[in-house]
mmCIF file of C-alpha atoms in Angstrom:
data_model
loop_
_atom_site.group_PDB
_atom_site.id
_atom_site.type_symbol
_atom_site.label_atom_id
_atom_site.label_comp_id
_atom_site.label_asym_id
_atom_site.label_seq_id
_atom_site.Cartn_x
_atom_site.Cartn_y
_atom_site.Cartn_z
ATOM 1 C CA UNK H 1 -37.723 24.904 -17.965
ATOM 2 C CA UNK H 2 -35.980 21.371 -18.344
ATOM 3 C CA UNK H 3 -32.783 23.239 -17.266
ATOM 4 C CA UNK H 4 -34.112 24.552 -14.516
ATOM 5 C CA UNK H 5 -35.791 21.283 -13.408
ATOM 6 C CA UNK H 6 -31.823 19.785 -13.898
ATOM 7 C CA UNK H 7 -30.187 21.739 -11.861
ATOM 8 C CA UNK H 8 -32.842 21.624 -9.360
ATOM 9 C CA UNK H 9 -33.016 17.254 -8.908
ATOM 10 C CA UNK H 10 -29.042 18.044 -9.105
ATOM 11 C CA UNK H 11 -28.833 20.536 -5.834
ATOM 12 C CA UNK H 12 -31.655 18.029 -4.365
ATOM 13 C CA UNK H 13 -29.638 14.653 -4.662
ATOM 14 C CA UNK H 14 -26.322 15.109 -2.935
ATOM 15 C CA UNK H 15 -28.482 17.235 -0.528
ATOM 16 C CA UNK H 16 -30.943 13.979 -0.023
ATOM 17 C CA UNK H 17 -28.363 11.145 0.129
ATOM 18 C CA UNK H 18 -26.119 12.948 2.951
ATOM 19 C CA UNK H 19 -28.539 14.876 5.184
ATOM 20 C CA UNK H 20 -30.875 13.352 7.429
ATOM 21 C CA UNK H 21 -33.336 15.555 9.282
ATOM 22 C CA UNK H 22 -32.573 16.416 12.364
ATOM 23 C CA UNK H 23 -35.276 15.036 14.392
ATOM 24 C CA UNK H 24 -34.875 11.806 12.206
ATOM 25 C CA UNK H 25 -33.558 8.886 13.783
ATOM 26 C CA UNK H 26 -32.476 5.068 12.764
ATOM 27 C CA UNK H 27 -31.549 1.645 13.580
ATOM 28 C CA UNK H 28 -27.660 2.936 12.042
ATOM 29 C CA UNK H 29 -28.121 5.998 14.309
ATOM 30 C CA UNK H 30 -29.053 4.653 17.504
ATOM 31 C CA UNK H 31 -25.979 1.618 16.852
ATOM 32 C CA UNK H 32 -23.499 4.538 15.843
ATOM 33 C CA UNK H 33 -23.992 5.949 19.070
ATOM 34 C CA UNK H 34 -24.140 3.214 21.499
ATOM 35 C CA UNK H 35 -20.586 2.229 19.472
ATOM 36 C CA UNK H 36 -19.546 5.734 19.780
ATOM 37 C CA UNK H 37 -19.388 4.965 23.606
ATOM 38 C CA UNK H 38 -16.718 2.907 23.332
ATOM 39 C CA UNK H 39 -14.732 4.057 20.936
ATOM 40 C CA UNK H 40 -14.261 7.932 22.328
ATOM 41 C CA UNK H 41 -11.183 7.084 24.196
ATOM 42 C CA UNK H 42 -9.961 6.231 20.868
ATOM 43 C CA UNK H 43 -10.634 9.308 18.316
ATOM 44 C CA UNK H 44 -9.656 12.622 18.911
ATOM 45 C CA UNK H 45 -12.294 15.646 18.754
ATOM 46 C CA UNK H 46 -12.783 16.571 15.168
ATOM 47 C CA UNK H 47 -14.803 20.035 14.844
ATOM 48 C CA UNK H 48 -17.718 19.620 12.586
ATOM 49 C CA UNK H 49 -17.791 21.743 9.512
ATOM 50 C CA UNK H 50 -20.395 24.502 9.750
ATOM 51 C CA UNK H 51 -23.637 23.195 7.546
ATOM 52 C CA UNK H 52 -24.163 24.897 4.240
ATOM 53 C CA UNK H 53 -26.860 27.579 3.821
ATOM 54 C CA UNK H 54 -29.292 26.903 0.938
ATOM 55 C CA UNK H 55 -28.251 29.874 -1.018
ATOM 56 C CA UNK H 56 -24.794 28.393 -1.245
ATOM 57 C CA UNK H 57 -26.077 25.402 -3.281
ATOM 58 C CA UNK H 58 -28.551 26.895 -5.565
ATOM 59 C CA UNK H 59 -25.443 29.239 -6.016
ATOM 60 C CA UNK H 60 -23.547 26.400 -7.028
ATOM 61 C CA UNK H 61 -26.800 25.316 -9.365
ATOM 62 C CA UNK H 62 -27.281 28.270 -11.023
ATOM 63 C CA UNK H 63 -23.116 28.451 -11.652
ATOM 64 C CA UNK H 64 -23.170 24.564 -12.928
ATOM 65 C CA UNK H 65 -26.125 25.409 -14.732
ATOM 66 C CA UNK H 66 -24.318 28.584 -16.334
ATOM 67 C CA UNK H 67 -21.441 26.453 -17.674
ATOM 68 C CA UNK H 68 -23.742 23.837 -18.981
ATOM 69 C CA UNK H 69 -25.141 26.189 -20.940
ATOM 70 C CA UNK H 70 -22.266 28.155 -21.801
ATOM 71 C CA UNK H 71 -20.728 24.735 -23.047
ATOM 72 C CA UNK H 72 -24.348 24.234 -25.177
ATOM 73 C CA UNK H 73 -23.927 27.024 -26.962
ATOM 74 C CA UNK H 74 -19.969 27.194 -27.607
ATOM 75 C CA UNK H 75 -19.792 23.164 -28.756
ATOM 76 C CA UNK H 76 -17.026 24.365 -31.332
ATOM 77 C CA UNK H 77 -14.858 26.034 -29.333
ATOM 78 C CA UNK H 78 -15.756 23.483 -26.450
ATOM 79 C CA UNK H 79 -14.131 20.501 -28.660
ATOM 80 C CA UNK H 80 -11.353 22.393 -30.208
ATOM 81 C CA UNK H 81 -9.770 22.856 -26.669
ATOM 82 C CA UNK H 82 -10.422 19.364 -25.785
ATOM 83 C CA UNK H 83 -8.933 17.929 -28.512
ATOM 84 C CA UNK H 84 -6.011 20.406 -28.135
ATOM 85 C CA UNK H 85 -5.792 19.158 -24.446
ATOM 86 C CA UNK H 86 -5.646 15.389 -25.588
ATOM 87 C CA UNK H 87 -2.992 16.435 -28.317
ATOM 88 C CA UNK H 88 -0.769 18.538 -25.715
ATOM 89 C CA UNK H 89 -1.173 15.512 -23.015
ATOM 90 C CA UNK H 90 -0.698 12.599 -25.322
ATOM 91 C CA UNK H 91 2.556 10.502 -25.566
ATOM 92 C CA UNK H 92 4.375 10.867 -28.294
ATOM 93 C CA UNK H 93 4.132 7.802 -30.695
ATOM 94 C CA UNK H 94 6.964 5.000 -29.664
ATOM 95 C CA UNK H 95 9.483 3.910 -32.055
ATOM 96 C CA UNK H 96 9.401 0.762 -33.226
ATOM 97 C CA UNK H 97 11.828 -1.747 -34.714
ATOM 98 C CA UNK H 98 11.270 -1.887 -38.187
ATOM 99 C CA UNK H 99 14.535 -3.136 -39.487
ATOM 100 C CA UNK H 100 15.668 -5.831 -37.374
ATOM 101 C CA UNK H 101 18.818 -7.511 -39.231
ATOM 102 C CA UNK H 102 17.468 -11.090 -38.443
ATOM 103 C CA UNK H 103 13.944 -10.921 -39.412
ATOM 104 C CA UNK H 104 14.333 -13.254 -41.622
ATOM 105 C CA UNK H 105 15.658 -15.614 -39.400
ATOM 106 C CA UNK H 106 12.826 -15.522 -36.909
ATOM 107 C CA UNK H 107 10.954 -18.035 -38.595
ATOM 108 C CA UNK H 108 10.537 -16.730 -42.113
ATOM 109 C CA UNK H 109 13.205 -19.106 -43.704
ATOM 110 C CA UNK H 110 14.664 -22.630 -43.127
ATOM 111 C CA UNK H 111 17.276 -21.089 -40.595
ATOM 112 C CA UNK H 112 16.072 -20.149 -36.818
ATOM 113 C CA UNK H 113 17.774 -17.514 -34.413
ATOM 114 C CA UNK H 114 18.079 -19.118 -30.926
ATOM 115 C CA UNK H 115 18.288 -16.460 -29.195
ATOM 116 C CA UNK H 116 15.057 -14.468 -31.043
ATOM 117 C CA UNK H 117 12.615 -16.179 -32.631
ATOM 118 C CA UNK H 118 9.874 -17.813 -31.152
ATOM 119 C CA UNK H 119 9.453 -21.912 -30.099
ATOM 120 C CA UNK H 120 6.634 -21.748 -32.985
ATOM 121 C CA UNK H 121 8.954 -21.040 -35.587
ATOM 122 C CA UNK H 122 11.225 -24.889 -34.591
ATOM 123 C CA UNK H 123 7.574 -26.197 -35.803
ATOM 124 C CA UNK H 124 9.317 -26.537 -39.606
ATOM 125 C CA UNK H 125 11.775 -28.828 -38.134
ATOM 126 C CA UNK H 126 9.779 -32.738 -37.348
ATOM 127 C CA UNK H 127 10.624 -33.947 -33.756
ATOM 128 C CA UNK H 128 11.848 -30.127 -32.809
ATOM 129 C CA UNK H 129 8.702 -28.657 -30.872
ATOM 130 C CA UNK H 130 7.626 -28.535 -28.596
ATOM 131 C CA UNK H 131 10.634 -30.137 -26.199
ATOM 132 C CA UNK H 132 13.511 -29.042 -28.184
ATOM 133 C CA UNK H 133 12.471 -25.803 -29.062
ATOM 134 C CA UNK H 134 11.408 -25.143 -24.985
ATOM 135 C CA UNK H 135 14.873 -26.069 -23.928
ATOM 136 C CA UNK H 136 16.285 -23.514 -26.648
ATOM 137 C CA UNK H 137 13.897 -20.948 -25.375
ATOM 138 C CA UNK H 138 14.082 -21.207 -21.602
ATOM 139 C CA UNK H 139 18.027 -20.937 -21.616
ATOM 140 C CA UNK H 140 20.279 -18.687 -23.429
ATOM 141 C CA UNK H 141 21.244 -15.626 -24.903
ATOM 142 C CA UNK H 142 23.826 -18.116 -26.632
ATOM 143 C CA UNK H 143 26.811 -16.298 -28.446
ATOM 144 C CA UNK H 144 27.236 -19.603 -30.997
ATOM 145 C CA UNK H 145 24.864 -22.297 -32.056
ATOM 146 C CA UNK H 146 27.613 -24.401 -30.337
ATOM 147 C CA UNK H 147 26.148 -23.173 -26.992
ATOM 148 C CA UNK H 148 23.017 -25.505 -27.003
ATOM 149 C CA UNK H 149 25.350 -28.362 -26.009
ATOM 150 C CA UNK H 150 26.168 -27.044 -22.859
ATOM 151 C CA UNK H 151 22.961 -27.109 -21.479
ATOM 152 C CA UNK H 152 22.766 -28.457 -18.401
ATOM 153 C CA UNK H 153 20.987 -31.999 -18.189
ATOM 154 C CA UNK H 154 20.235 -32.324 -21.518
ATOM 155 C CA UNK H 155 19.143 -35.314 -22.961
ATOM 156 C CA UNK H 156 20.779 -37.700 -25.192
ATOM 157 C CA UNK H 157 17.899 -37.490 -27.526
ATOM 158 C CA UNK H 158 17.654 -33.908 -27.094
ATOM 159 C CA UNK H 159 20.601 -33.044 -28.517
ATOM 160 C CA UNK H 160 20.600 -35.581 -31.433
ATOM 161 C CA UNK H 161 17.868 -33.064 -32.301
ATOM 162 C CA UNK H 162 19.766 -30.257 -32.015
ATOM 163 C CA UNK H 163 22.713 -32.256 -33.903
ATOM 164 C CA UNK H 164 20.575 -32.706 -36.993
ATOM 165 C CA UNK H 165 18.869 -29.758 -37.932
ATOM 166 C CA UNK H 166 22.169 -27.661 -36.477
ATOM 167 C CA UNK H 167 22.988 -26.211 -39.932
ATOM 168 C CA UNK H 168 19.085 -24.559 -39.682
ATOM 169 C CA UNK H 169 20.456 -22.648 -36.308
ATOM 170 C CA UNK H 170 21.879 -19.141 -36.155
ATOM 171 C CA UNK H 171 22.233 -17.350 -33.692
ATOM 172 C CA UNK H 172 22.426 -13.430 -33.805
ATOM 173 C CA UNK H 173 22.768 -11.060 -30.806
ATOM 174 C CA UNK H 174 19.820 -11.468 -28.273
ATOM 175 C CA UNK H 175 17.619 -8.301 -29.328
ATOM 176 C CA UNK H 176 15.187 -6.807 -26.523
ATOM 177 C CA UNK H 177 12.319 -6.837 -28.131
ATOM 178 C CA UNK H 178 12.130 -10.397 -29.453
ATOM 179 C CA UNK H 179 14.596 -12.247 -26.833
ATOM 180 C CA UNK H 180 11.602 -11.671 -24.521
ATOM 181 C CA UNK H 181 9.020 -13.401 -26.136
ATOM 182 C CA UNK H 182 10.944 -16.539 -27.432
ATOM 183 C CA UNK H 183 8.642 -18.583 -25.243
ATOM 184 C CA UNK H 184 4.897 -17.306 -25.507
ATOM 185 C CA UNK H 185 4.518 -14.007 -27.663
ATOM 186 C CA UNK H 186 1.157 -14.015 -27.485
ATOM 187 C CA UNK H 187 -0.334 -15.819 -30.677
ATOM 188 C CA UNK H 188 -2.198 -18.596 -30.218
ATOM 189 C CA UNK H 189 -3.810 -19.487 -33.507
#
């Protein structure tokens, strides 16, 4: 019975928001049609699609209903072929780089790539970060630690910094994944 009374307040719905009787009329109605006086010269005839009959939606009840119930009783099976559906559609999983050759170097040690690791990982070095390290990061790739000097208007001060903890800079090939990030990867705390 509650099936029945389902597919029944489902036919009635659609059938409820999008018909209006035809004797019916509104404030919308009456100010669609005084607009539609003005605007003909503008659309082109359209031919109205014939009305459905009744039958045809408690046809499409009963058939909604069918496969509600047909999914009720076959939940197994049901599941199976949706989770074989997400399998079959899913990405595969994305490689990731496990063994980068300067890991350590991204701010694990007392040495610092320039050209990977983050401006957080300069924090080691007093007077470093945040300037220093945002100059670093917002130029490069370098191919030497060398290359920091020529950056154009750079400080005096700036690159006494860079002078003293120099021997604490290396500088590896720029690396996709990490050159990317250098100047906010995302970790705040």
């Amino acid at each position: 019975m509650a099936r029945v009374l389902l597919a029944a307040a489902l036919l009635a719905a659609p059938a409820a928001a999008y018909v209006t009787s035809p004797g019916a009329s509104s404030h919308m109605q009456q100010r669609s049609a005084s607009a539609a006086g003005h605007m003909d010269f503008m659309m082109p005839e359209v031919e109205e699609p014939a009305a459905q009959s009744h039958a045809s939606m408690i046809a499409a009840g009963f058939g909604f209903g069918a496969l509600l119930g047909w999914l009720n009783s076959h939940k197994k099976q049901a599941a199976s072929v949706a989770a074989a559906a997400a399998v079959a559609v899913a990405p595969g999983v994305a490689n990731a780089i496990v063994d980068f050759d300067g890991v350590e170097f991204l701010g694990g040690s007392d040495k610092v790539d320039i050209n990977n690791a983050n401006i957080q990982a300069y924090r080691q070095f007093p007077g470093f970060f945040p300037t220093a390290a945002g100059i670093i990061g917002t130029h490069g790739p370098y191919d030497k630690v060398s290359d920091i000097y020529s950056i154009p208007n750079l400080d005096p001060t700036i690159q006494a910094i860079f002078k003293k903890y120099e021997a604490n800079l290396v500088c590896n090939p720029a690396s996709p994944a990490y050159f990317l990030d250098r100047i906010n990867n995302g970790l705040y705390r």
